[in-house]
Structures are given as C-alpha cells and as structure tokens.
C-alpha cells in the first residue's frame, strides 16, 4: 500500500511539473522572438506579466545558443538591447564578454556596444 501511495504522488508531481516546463519554454521562445524583432514593449510586458526581473532570469535564457544581449546584437535590436543592458547590474555587463564577442564576430560597429560600454563604466 505504501508503494502505491508513493507512486501515485510521483505521478501527480510529474503531471504538475510538465506544464510548467512547457510554459517556461514558451516564454523563453517569446522573449527570444521579442528581442530578435526589437520589440522592447512586448519584452517588458512579458516580463511584467510573469512577474520576472530580467536580472534574476538573464543567465538562464539563451536564444540560438546566445545570451540575450548577443542575440540582440546579432539581430541589430538596439532598443531592446539597451533595455536589457539597463536592467542588468553594471558588473554583470562588464564581465559578460559581449564587447569582445561582438568585435570577434563582425559586430564592432554595432551601436549597442556604446550602451554596453556606458553600463560597464557605471
């Protein structure tokens, strides 16, 4: 009887975890799409609706294998990149290596780099 009860709890817990993981995947896909489309307002709304602070979830989000700022640089999403950079601590922006990545990947002329430099200095 004890085994059946434990198995039942494990099955019930698995059912509750699956939708959450799926919802998180959907939210990450939406965030990546908003960044690629340079849609700062929808990004802000998605974060607000889900009661998320970008600085708390930034490290867990990658788009096409890139962090959000690099994804924004790749898609020339200046407004959204500036919003993201302003939401992160200056020390995190400075330590990210985004400037070096941009220079080595052909994005040295991106206006987003100015925002990164300004935030890194603060």
PDB file of C-alpha atoms in Angstrom:
ATOM      1  CA  UNK A   1       0.000   0.000   0.000  1.00  0.00           C
ATOM      2  CA  UNK A   2       2.833   2.384   0.867  1.00  0.00           C
ATOM      3  CA  UNK A   3       4.448   1.784  -2.562  1.00  0.00           C
ATOM      4  CA  UNK A   4       1.198   2.609  -4.404  1.00  0.00           C
ATOM      5  CA  UNK A   5       0.851   5.845  -2.450  1.00  0.00           C
ATOM      6  CA  UNK A   6       4.426   6.948  -3.237  1.00  0.00           C
ATOM      7  CA  UNK A   7       3.974   6.017  -6.913  1.00  0.00           C
ATOM      8  CA  UNK A   8       0.718   7.977  -7.049  1.00  0.00           C
ATOM      9  CA  UNK A   9       2.392  11.063  -5.580  1.00  0.00           C
ATOM     10  CA  UNK A  10       5.287  10.760  -8.054  1.00  0.00           C
ATOM     11  CA  UNK A  11       2.880  10.542 -10.996  1.00  0.00           C
ATOM     12  CA  UNK A  12       0.876  13.514  -9.734  1.00  0.00           C
ATOM     13  CA  UNK A  13       4.036  15.580  -9.244  1.00  0.00           C
ATOM     14  CA  UNK A  14       5.240  14.750 -12.758  1.00  0.00           C
ATOM     15  CA  UNK A  15       1.959  15.970 -14.208  1.00  0.00           C
ATOM     16  CA  UNK A  16       2.297  19.326 -12.455  1.00  0.00           C
ATOM     17  CA  UNK A  17       5.949  19.811 -13.471  1.00  0.00           C
ATOM     18  CA  UNK A  18       5.435  19.136 -17.189  1.00  0.00           C
ATOM     19  CA  UNK A  19       3.125  22.097 -17.909  1.00  0.00           C
ATOM     20  CA  UNK A  20       5.428  24.453 -16.037  1.00  0.00           C
ATOM     21  CA  UNK A  21       8.440  23.375 -18.091  1.00  0.00           C
ATOM     22  CA  UNK A  22       6.412  23.754 -21.262  1.00  0.00           C
ATOM     23  CA  UNK A  23       5.204  27.197 -20.194  1.00  0.00           C
ATOM     24  CA  UNK A  24       8.787  28.244 -19.431  1.00  0.00           C
ATOM     25  CA  UNK A  25       9.945  27.044 -22.854  1.00  0.00           C
ATOM     26  CA  UNK A  26       7.146  29.003 -24.496  1.00  0.00           C
ATOM     27  CA  UNK A  27       8.032  32.117 -22.517  1.00  0.00           C
ATOM     28  CA  UNK A  28      11.725  31.830 -23.448  1.00  0.00           C
ATOM     29  CA  UNK A  29      10.769  31.445 -27.123  1.00  0.00           C
ATOM     30  CA  UNK A  30       8.586  34.539 -26.870  1.00  0.00           C
ATOM     31  CA  UNK A  31      11.350  36.527 -25.201  1.00  0.00           C
ATOM     32  CA  UNK A  32      13.808  35.476 -27.915  1.00  0.00           C
ATOM     33  CA  UNK A  33      11.325  36.487 -30.619  1.00  0.00           C
ATOM     34  CA  UNK A  34      10.725  39.884 -28.993  1.00  0.00           C
ATOM     35  CA  UNK A  35      14.462  40.523 -28.800  1.00  0.00           C
ATOM     36  CA  UNK A  36      15.042  39.481 -32.425  1.00  0.00           C
ATOM     37  CA  UNK A  37      12.157  41.714 -33.557  1.00  0.00           C
ATOM     38  CA  UNK A  38      13.477  44.621 -31.433  1.00  0.00           C
ATOM     39  CA  UNK A  39      10.122  44.749 -29.646  1.00  0.00           C
ATOM     40  CA  UNK A  40      11.028  46.267 -26.287  1.00  0.00           C
ATOM     41  CA  UNK A  41       7.418  46.852 -25.255  1.00  0.00           C
ATOM     42  CA  UNK A  42       6.387  43.215 -25.675  1.00  0.00           C
ATOM     43  CA  UNK A  43       9.547  42.066 -23.881  1.00  0.00           C
ATOM     44  CA  UNK A  44       8.771  44.385 -20.985  1.00  0.00           C
ATOM     45  CA  UNK A  45       5.142  43.189 -20.919  1.00  0.00           C
ATOM     46  CA  UNK A  46       6.133  39.504 -20.955  1.00  0.00           C
ATOM     47  CA  UNK A  47       8.484  40.040 -18.032  1.00  0.00           C
ATOM     48  CA  UNK A  48       5.917  42.093 -16.129  1.00  0.00           C
ATOM     49  CA  UNK A  49       3.024  39.688 -16.756  1.00  0.00           C
ATOM     50  CA  UNK A  50       5.117  36.812 -15.429  1.00  0.00           C
ATOM     51  CA  UNK A  51       6.468  38.894 -12.538  1.00  0.00           C
ATOM     52  CA  UNK A  52      10.050  38.373 -13.619  1.00  0.00           C
ATOM     53  CA  UNK A  53      13.029  40.628 -13.159  1.00  0.00           C
ATOM     54  CA  UNK A  54      15.426  40.366 -16.039  1.00  0.00           C
ATOM     55  CA  UNK A  55      18.477  40.424 -13.771  1.00  0.00           C
ATOM     56  CA  UNK A  56      17.150  37.311 -11.993  1.00  0.00           C
ATOM     57  CA  UNK A  57      16.491  35.228 -15.122  1.00  0.00           C
ATOM     58  CA  UNK A  58      19.070  36.587 -17.581  1.00  0.00           C
ATOM     59  CA  UNK A  59      21.625  33.818 -17.018  1.00  0.00           C
ATOM     60  CA  UNK A  60      19.004  31.119 -17.668  1.00  0.00           C
ATOM     61  CA  UNK A  61      17.858  32.423 -21.049  1.00  0.00           C
ATOM     62  CA  UNK A  62      19.677  31.683 -24.285  1.00  0.00           C
ATOM     63  CA  UNK A  63      18.458  32.275 -27.808  1.00  0.00           C
ATOM     64  CA  UNK A  64      20.091  30.195 -30.538  1.00  0.00           C
ATOM     65  CA  UNK A  65      22.818  29.412 -28.015  1.00  0.00           C
ATOM     66  CA  UNK A  66      23.499  33.099 -27.310  1.00  0.00           C
ATOM     67  CA  UNK A  67      22.782  35.247 -24.249  1.00  0.00           C
ATOM     68  CA  UNK A  68      20.085  37.874 -24.792  1.00  0.00           C
ATOM     69  CA  UNK A  69      22.451  40.808 -25.394  1.00  0.00           C
ATOM     70  CA  UNK A  70      24.427  38.891 -28.017  1.00  0.00           C
ATOM     71  CA  UNK A  71      21.178  37.758 -29.622  1.00  0.00           C
ATOM     72  CA  UNK A  72      20.141  41.422 -29.786  1.00  0.00           C
ATOM     73  CA  UNK A  73      23.493  42.423 -31.300  1.00  0.00           C
ATOM     74  CA  UNK A  74      23.167  39.686 -33.918  1.00  0.00           C
ATOM     75  CA  UNK A  75      19.694  40.948 -34.886  1.00  0.00           C
ATOM     76  CA  UNK A  76      20.593  44.662 -34.627  1.00  0.00           C
ATOM     77  CA  UNK A  77      17.910  45.134 -31.960  1.00  0.00           C
ATOM     78  CA  UNK A  78      19.286  48.320 -30.432  1.00  0.00           C
ATOM     79  CA  UNK A  79      16.238  49.445 -28.412  1.00  0.00           C
ATOM     80  CA  UNK A  80      15.699  46.053 -26.846  1.00  0.00           C
ATOM     81  CA  UNK A  81      19.408  45.580 -26.168  1.00  0.00           C
ATOM     82  CA  UNK A  82      19.575  48.931 -24.407  1.00  0.00           C
ATOM     83  CA  UNK A  83      16.565  47.959 -22.262  1.00  0.00           C
ATOM     84  CA  UNK A  84      18.196  44.630 -21.350  1.00  0.00           C
ATOM     85  CA  UNK A  85      21.529  46.273 -20.546  1.00  0.00           C
ATOM     86  CA  UNK A  86      19.859  48.851 -18.289  1.00  0.00           C
ATOM     87  CA  UNK A  87      18.114  46.062 -16.347  1.00  0.00           C
ATOM     88  CA  UNK A  88      21.362  44.259 -15.547  1.00  0.00           C
ATOM     89  CA  UNK A  89      23.938  45.229 -12.935  1.00  0.00           C
ATOM     90  CA  UNK A  90      26.912  47.093 -14.425  1.00  0.00           C
ATOM     91  CA  UNK A  91      29.310  44.499 -13.057  1.00  0.00           C
ATOM     92  CA  UNK A  92      27.456  41.721 -14.876  1.00  0.00           C
ATOM     93  CA  UNK A  93      27.511  43.672 -18.132  1.00  0.00           C
ATOM     94  CA  UNK A  94      31.240  44.385 -17.732  1.00  0.00           C
ATOM     95  CA  UNK A  95      32.034  40.732 -17.033  1.00  0.00           C
ATOM     96  CA  UNK A  96      29.883  39.344 -19.858  1.00  0.00           C
ATOM     97  CA  UNK A  97      32.497  39.497 -22.597  1.00  0.00           C
ATOM     98  CA  UNK A  98      29.917  40.877 -25.032  1.00  0.00           C
ATOM     99  CA  UNK A  99      32.273  43.581 -26.319  1.00  0.00           C
ATOM    100  CA  UNK A 100      34.957  41.055 -27.207  1.00  0.00           C
ATOM    101  CA  UNK A 101      32.389  38.699 -28.727  1.00  0.00           C
ATOM    102  CA  UNK A 102      30.982  41.479 -30.905  1.00  0.00           C
ATOM    103  CA  UNK A 103      34.429  42.530 -32.105  1.00  0.00           C
ATOM    104  CA  UNK A 104      35.459  38.987 -32.980  1.00  0.00           C
ATOM    105  CA  UNK A 105      32.180  38.220 -34.779  1.00  0.00           C
ATOM    106  CA  UNK A 106      31.980  41.232 -37.073  1.00  0.00           C
ATOM    107  CA  UNK A 107      29.685  43.445 -34.976  1.00  0.00           C
ATOM    108  CA  UNK A 108      32.284  46.027 -33.889  1.00  0.00           C
ATOM    109  CA  UNK A 109      30.271  48.854 -35.498  1.00  0.00           C
ATOM    110  CA  UNK A 110      27.051  47.999 -33.647  1.00  0.00           C
ATOM    111  CA  UNK A 111      25.537  50.950 -31.751  1.00  0.00           C
ATOM    112  CA  UNK A 112      24.663  48.512 -28.977  1.00  0.00           C
ATOM    113  CA  UNK A 113      28.329  48.419 -27.963  1.00  0.00           C
ATOM    114  CA  UNK A 114      28.098  52.041 -26.823  1.00  0.00           C
ATOM    115  CA  UNK A 115      25.342  51.092 -24.372  1.00  0.00           C
ATOM    116  CA  UNK A 116      27.435  48.179 -23.098  1.00  0.00           C
ATOM    117  CA  UNK A 117      30.464  50.454 -22.605  1.00  0.00           C
ATOM    118  CA  UNK A 118      28.377  53.060 -20.785  1.00  0.00           C
ATOM    119  CA  UNK A 119      26.800  50.494 -18.457  1.00  0.00           C
ATOM    120  CA  UNK A 120      30.133  48.771 -17.804  1.00  0.00           C
ATOM    121  CA  UNK A 121      31.609  52.072 -16.663  1.00  0.00           C
ATOM    122  CA  UNK A 122      28.872  52.643 -14.071  1.00  0.00           C
TER     123      UNK A 122
END
